[in-house]
Coordinates of C-alpha atoms and ligand atoms in Angstrom, one line a residue:
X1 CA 107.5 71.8 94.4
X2 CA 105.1 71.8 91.3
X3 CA 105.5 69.6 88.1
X4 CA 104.3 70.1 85.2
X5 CA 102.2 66.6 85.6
X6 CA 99.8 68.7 87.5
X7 CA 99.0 70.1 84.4
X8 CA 100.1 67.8 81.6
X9 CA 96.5 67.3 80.2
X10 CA 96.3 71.2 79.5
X11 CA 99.3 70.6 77.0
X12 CA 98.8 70.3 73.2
X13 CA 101.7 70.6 70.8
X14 CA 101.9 74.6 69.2
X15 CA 102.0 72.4 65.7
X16 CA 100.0 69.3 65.1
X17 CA 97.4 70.2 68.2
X18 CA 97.1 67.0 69.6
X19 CA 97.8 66.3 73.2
X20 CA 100.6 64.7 74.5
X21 CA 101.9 61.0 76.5
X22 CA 105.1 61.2 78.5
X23 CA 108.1 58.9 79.4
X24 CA 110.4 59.1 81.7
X25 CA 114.3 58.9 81.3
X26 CA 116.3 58.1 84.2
X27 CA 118.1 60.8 85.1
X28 CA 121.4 59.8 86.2
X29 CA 122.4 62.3 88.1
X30 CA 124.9 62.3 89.9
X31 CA 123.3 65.0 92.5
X32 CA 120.2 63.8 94.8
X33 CA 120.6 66.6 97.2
X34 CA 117.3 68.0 96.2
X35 CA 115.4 64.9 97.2
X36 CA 117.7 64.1 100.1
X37 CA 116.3 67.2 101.3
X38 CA 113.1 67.0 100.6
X39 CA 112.5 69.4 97.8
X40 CA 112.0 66.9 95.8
X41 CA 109.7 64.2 95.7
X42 CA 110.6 60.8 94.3
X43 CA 107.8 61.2 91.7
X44 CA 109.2 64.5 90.7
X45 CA 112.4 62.8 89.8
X46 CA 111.6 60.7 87.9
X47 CA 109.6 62.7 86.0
X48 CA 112.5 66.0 85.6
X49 CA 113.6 64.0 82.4
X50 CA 112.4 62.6 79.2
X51 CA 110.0 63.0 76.5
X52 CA 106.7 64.3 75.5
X53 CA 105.5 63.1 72.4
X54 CA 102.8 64.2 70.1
X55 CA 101.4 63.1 66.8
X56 CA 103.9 64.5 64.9
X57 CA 107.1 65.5 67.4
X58 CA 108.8 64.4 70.2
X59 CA 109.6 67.5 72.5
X60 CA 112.5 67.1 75.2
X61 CA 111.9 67.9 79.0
X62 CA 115.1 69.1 80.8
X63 CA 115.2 69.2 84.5
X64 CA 111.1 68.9 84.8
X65 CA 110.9 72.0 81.9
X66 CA 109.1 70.8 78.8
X67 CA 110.5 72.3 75.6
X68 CA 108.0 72.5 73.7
X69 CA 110.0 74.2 70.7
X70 CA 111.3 73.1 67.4
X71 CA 114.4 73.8 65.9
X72 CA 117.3 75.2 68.9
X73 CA 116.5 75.8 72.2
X74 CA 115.6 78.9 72.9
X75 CA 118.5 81.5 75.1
X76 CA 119.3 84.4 75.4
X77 CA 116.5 85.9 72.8
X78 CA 116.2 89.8 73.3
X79 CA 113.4 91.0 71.0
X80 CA 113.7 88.6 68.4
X81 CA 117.6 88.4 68.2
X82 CA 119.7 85.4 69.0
X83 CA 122.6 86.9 71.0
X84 CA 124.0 83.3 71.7
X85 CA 122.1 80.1 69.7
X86 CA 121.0 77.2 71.9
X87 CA 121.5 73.9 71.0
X88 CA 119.3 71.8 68.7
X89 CA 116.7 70.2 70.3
X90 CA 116.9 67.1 68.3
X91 CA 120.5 66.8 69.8
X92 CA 119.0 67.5 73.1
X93 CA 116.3 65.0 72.5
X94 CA 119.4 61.9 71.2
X95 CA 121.1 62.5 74.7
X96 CA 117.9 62.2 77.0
X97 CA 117.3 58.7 75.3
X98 CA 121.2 57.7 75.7
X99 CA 120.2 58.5 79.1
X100 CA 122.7 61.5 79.3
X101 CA 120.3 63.8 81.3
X102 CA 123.2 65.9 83.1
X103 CA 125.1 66.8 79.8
X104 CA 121.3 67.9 78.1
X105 CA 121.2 70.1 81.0
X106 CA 124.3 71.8 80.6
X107 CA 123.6 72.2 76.7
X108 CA 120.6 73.7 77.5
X109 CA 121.9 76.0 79.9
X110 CA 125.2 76.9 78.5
X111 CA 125.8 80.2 76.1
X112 CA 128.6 81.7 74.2
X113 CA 130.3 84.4 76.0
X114 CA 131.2 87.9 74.1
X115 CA 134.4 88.7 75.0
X116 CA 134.0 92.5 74.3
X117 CA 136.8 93.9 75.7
X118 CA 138.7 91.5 72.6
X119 CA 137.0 94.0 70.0
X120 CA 139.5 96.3 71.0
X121 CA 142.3 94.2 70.0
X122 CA 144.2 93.7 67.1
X123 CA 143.0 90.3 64.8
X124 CA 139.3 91.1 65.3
X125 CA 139.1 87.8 63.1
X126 CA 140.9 85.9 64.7
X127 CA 139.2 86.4 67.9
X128 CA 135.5 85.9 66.4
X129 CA 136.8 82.8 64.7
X130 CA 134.7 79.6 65.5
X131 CA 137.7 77.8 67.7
X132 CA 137.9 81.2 69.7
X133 CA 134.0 81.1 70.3
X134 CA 133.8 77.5 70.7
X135 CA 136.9 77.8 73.9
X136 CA 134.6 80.4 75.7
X137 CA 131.7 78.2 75.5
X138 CA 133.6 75.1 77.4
X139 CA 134.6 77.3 79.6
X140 CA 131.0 78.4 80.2
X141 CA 130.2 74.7 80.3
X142 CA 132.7 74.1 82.8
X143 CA 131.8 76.7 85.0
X144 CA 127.6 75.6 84.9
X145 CA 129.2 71.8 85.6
X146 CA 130.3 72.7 89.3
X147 CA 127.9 74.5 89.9
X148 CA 125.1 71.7 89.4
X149 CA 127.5 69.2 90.6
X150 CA 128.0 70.8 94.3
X151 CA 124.9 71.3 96.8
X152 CA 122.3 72.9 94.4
X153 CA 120.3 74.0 98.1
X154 CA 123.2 76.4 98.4
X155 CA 122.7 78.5 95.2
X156 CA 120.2 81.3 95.3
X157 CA 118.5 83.3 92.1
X158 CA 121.3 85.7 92.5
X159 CA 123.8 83.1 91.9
X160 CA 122.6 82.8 88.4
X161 CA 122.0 86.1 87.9
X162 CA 125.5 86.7 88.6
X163 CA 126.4 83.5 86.1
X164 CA 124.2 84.6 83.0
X165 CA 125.2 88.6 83.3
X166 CA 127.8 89.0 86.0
X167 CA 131.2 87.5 84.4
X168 CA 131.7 86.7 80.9
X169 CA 128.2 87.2 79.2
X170 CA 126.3 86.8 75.9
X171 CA 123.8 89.4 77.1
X172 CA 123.7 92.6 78.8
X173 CA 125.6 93.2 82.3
X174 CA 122.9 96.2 83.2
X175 CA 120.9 92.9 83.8
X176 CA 122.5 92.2 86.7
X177 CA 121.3 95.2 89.1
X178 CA 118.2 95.3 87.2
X179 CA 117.1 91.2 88.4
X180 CA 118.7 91.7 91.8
X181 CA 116.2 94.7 92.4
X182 CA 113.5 94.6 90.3
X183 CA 110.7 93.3 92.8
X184 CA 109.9 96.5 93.9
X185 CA 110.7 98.5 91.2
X186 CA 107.7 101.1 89.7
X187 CA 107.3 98.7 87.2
X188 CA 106.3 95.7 89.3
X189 CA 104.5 97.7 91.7
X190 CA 102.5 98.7 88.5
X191 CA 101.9 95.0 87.8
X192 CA 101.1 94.0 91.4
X193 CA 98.2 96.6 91.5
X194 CA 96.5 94.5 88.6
X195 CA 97.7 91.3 89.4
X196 CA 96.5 91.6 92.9
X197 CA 92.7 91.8 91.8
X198 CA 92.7 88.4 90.2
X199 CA 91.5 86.1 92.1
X200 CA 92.4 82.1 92.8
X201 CA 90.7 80.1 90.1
X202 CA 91.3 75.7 89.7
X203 CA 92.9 76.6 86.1
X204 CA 96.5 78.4 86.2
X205 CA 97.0 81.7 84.9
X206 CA 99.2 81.9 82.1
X207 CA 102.3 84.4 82.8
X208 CA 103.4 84.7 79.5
X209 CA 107.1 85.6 78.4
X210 CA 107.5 85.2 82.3
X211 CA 111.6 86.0 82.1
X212 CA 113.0 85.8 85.7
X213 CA 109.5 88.0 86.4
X214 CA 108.5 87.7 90.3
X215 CA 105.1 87.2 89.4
X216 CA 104.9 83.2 89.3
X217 CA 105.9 83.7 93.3
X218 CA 103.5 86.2 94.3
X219 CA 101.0 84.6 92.5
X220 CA 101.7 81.2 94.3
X221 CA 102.4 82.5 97.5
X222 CA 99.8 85.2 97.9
X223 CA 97.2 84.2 101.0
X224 CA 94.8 83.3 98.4
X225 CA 96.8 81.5 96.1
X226 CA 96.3 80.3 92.6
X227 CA 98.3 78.3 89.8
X228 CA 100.7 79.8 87.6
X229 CA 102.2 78.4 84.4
X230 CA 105.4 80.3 83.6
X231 CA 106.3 80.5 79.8
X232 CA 108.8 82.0 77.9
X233 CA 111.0 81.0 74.8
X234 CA 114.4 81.0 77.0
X235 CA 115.2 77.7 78.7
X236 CA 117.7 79.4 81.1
X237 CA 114.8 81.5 82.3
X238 CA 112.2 79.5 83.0
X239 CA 114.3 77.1 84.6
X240 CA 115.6 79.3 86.9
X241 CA 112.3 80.6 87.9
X242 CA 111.7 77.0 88.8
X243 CA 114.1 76.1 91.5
X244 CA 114.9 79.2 92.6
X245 CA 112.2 82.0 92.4
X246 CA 108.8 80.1 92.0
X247 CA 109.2 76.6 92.8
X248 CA 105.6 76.5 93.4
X249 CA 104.3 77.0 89.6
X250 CA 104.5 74.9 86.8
X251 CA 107.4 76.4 83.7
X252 CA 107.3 75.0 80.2
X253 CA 109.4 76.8 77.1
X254 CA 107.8 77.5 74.4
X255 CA 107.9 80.5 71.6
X256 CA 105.2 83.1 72.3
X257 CA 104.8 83.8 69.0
X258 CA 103.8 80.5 67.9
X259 CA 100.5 78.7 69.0
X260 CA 99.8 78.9 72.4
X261 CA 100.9 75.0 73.5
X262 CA 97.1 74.6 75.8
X263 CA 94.1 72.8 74.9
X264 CA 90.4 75.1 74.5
X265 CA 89.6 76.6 77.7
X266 CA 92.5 75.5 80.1
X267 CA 93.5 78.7 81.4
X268 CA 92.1 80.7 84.1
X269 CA 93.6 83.9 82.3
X270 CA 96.7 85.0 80.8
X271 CA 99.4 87.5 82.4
X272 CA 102.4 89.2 80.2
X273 CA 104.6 92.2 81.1
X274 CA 107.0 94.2 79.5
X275 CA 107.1 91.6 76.9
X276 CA 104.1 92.1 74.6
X277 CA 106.0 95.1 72.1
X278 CA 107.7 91.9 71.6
X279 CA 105.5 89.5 70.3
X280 CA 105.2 89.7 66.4
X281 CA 101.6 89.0 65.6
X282 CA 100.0 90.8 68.2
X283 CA 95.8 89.9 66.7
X284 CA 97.2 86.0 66.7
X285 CA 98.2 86.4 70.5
X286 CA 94.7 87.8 71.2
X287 CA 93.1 85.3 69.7
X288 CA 95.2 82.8 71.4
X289 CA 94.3 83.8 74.5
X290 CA 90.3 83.7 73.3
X291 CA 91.1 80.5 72.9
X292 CA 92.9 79.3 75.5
X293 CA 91.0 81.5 78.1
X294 CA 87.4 82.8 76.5
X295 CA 86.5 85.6 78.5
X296 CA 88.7 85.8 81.4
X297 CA 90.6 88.8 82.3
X298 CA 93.6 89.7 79.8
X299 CA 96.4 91.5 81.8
X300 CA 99.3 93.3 79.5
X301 CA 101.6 95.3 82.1
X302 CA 104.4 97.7 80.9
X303 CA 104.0 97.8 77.0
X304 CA 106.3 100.2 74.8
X305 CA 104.0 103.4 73.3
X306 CA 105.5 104.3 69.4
X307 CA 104.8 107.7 70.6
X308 CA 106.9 108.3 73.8
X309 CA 110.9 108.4 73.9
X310 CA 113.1 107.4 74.5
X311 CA 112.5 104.6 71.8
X312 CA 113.3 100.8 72.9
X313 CA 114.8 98.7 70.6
X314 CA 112.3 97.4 68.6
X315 CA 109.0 96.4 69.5
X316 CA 107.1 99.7 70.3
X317 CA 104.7 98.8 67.3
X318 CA 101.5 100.9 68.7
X319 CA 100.3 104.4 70.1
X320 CA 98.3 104.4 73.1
X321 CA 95.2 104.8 70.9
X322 CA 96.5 102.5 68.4
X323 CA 96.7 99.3 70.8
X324 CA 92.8 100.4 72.2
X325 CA 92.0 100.3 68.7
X326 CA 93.2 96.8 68.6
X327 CA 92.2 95.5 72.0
X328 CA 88.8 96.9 71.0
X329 CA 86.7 93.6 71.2
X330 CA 88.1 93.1 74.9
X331 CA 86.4 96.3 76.7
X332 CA 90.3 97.1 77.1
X333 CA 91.2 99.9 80.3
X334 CA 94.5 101.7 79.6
X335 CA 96.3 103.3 82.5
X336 CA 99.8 104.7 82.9
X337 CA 102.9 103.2 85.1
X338 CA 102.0 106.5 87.4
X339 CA 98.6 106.1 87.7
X340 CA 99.0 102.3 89.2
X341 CA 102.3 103.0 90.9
X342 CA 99.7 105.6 93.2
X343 CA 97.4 103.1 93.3
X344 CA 99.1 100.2 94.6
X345 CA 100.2 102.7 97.3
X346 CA 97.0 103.8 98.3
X347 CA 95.7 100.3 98.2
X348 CA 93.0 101.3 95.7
X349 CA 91.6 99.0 92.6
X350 CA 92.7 100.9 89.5
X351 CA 89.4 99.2 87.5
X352 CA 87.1 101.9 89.8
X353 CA 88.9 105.1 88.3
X354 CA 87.5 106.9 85.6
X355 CA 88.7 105.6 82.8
X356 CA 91.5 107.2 81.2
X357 CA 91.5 109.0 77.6
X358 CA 94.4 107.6 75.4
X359 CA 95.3 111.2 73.9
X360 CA 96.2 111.9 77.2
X361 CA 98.9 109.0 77.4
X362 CA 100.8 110.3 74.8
X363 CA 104.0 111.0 76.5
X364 CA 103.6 107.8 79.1
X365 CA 106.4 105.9 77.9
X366 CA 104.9 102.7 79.4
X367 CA 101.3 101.2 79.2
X368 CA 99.0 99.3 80.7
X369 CA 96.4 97.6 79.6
X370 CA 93.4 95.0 81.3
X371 CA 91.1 93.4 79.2
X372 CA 87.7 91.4 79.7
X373 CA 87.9 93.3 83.2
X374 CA 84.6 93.5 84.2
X375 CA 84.8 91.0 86.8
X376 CA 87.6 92.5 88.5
X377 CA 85.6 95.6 89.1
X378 CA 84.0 95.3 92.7
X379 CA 87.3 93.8 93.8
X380 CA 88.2 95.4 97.2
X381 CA 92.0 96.4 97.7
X382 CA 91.5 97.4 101.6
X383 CA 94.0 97.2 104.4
X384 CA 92.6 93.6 104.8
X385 CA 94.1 92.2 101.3
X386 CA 97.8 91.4 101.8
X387 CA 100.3 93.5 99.9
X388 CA 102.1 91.8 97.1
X389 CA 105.2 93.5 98.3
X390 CA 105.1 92.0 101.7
X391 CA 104.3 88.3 99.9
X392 CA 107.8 86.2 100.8
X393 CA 110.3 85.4 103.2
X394 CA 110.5 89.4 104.1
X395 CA 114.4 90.9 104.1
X396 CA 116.3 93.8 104.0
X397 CA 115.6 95.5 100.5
X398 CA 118.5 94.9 98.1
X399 CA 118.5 98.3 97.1
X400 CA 119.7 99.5 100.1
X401 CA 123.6 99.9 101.1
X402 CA 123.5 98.5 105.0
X403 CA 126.2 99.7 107.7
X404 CA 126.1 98.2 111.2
X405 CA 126.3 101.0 113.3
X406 CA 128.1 100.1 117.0
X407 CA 125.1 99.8 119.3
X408 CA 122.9 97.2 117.0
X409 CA 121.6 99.9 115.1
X410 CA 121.5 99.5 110.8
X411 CA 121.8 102.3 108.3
X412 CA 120.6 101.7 105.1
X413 CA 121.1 104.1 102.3
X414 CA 118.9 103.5 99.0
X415 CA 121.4 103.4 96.0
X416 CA 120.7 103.4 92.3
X417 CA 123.2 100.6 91.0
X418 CA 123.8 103.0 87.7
X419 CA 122.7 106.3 86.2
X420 CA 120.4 104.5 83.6
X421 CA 118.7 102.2 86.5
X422 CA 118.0 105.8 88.5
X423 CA 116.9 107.5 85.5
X424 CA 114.2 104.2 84.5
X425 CA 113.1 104.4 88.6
X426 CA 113.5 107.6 89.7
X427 CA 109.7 107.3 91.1
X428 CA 111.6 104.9 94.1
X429 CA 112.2 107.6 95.9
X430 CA 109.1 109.1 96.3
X431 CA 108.2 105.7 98.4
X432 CA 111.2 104.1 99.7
X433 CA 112.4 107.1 101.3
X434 CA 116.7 107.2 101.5
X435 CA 118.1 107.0 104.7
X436 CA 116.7 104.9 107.6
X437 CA 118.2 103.9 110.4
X438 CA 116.8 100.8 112.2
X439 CA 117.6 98.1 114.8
X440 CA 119.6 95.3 112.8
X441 CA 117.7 92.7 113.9
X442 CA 114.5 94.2 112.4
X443 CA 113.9 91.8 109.4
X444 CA 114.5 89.1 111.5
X445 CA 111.5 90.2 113.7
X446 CA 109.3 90.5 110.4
X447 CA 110.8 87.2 109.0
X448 CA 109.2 85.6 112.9
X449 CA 105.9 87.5 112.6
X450 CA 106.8 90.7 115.4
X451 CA 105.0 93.6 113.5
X452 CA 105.9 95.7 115.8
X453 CA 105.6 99.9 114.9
X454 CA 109.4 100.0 113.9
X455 CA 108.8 96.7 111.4
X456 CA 104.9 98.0 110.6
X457 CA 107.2 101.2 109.1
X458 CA 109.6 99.6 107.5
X459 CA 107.7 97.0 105.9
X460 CA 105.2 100.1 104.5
X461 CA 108.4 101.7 103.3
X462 CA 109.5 99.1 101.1
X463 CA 113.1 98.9 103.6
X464 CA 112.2 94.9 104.5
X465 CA 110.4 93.5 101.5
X466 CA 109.0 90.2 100.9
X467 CA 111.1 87.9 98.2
X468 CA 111.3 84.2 96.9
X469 CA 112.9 81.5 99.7
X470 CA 116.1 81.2 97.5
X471 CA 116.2 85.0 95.8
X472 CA 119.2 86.5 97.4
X473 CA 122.5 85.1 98.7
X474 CA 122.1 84.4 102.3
X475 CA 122.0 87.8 104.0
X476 CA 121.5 88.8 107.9
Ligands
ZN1 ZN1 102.8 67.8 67.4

């Protein structure tokens, strides 16, 4: 597992700009399982708590994330709104130094359910009143304490998926399906076709507003791997992306729309999807990343075009000829989700097509943009190069329903978890294909390297994909 010590001297403080010195806290936690079994290294621990001071702050680090914010902790932030606020981080900062490492955790990590179905009711007051709010929370609280207290090598991405979206939420509960499946989604596949054609570097790559994204693993656990800091203004988020998607990359939270928290010239290139509509002061994040990264490939996957419907909530600030206009200093390529979707199938390097005319992209409801790309031209994306689909402990696709069959045989049916997830992905189909039937053992023989015809097919139909060590619940 990475910490951010690896990359500690690439850290300066979004305010005063100066670089940082770091002490440790001792933890006192109660749970060692993580080092018991070896995920951990002693040096890690003592390093998952305490604090990072500046010239003119000192920043908490939770867990081994720096928060490098000021003001609350960031959670549960869609587009700029706060659905649930996080605790202060001055208060998060007192308990670290009373040695209360545990309870900053759950601070950070906790949110304040909505109880929507209580709308409904009678006394809408009286059930938005502060006491009301404040019982769901400890309940919350509650709920995250057992979980961290029993055998954290037993909870998988899923689990928390399930935690932030699947029972009482302060977010969305169409995020549920969406995280479970999203790693071979249109989308990603888009994002794999560009990501794919970096290539390893000594500096990380910044993956910027990196959510619960899968592209912190791929990028760490591609055959020619390379580092990966993961940022994003949610603590809950990067966090989780830590222990149980990428444990391999480094995760700090910060606020994207603030100054980049990296010295001159410490990144290897920077990396954001489906998150850039979002960022306020779209010139200052160019510049940022000039600054951060001079030169090096600029990667913006799956931004929002003003002119296409259906309209996301805020955020779609540009046209497709409106962001070239602005990414016009960075020899910027613009494809569409379509273009790169048939790309990453036929294992072709989107950067040799003839470049596409904005006008044209005027109904593409989702964008894609490379910048500084030049060197990413001769790339070759042949049969030799692994694909990012395959990268991962390789299981049954999530997406599909699976019946044993008598006889050892598996059926797996692909099914959209809700209309609005069919209607966003629709393009699955054309590559997954919907009903296969296989031997049930068959990702098993992928998972121990048999690529025999029957795995070789499923694995190019998407039926046994690659995903993160600890994605999924345990599955067959
Ligand atoms: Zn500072």
């Amino acid at each position: 597992m990475s910490s951010f010590h690896d990359w500690i001297d690439s850290f300066s403080c979004p305010d005063c700009r100066s670089g940082f010195s770091f002490t440790a806290v001792n933890s006192g936690a109660s749970n060692s399982s993580d080092i018991a079994s070896g995920t951990l290294s002693a040096h890690d621990e003592a390093a998952r708590y305490g604090l990072l001071q500046c010239r003119c702050f000192r920043y908490p680090v939770v867990d081994g994330v720096p928060i490098l914010l000021k003001g609350n902790v960031g959670l549960l932030d869609q587009g700029g709104t706060f659905e649930s606020k996080g605790p202060p981080v001055e208060q998060i900062v007192a308990l670290i130094e009373q040695g209360r490492c545990p309870e900053a955790l759950v601070r950070c990590l906790g949110f304040t359910p909505r109880f929507k179905a209580l709308d409904k009711l009678p006394g809408w007051r009286l059930w938005h009143s502060d006491a009301v709010l404040e019982f769901g929370r400890k309940r919350v609280e509650a709920r995250l304490r057992a979980m961290l207290d029993g055998d954290r090598q037993k909870l998988s991405a899923e689990d928390w998926f399930e935690f932030y979206f699947g029972g009482p939420t302060a977010s969305d509960p169409n995020h549920l399906p969406y995280y479970r499946n999203r790693v071979v989604l249109p989308r990603t596949l888009a994002a794999f076709s560009l990501l794919r054609l970096l290539p390893a570097a000594d500096k990380p790559i910044l993956d910027l507003a990196c959510g619960y994204g899968p592209f912190a693993h791929y990028l760490t656990q591609r055959r020619n791997s390379t580092p990966v800091i993961g940022m994003d203004f949610n603590f809950y988020l990067v966090w989780g992306q830590r222990y149980w998607i990428a444990p391999e990359a480094v995760f700090i939270c910060a606020d994207g729309n603030k100054r980049l928290p990296f010295a001159d010239d410490s990144l290897a290139g920077v990396f954001c999807s489906d998150a850039f509509m979002y960022l306020k002061d779209k010139p200052g994040v160019l510049a940022e990343s000039d600054r951060c990264a001079p030169g090096t490939p600029i990667i913006l996957s799956r931004v929002g075009n003003k002119s296409a419907s259906p309209k996301e909530v805020r955020g779609d600030s540009h046209s497709a000829e409106g962001y070239m206009e602005l990414f016009a200093s960075h020899e910027p390529r613009i494809f569409s989700e379509y273009a790169l979707v048939r790309g990453y199938l036929a294992r072709r390097n989107p950067l040799t097509l003839a470049p596409t005319d904005p006008a044209d992209l005027r109904w593409d409801k989702w964008l894609h943009f490379v910048l500084n790309g030049e060197s990413l031209q001769n790339v070759e994306v042949g049969p030799a190069l692994e694909w990012p689909h395959q990268v991962g402990k390789l299981c049954f696709n999530p997406m599909f329903e699976r019946e044993v069959n008598n006889g050892g045989k598996v059926r797996l049916d692909l099914k959209f978890p809700t209309t609005w997830f069919a209607y966003q992905n629709g393009d699955m189909y054309g590559y997954h294909g919907d009903l296969v039937e296989c031997s049930a053992d068959a990702a098993e023989r992928a998972r121990a390297g048999q690529i025999d015809p029957e795995v070789q097919s499923l694995l190019d139909r998407f039926v046994v994909i690659g995903l993160p060590e600890r994605y999924l619940k345990a599955q067959d």
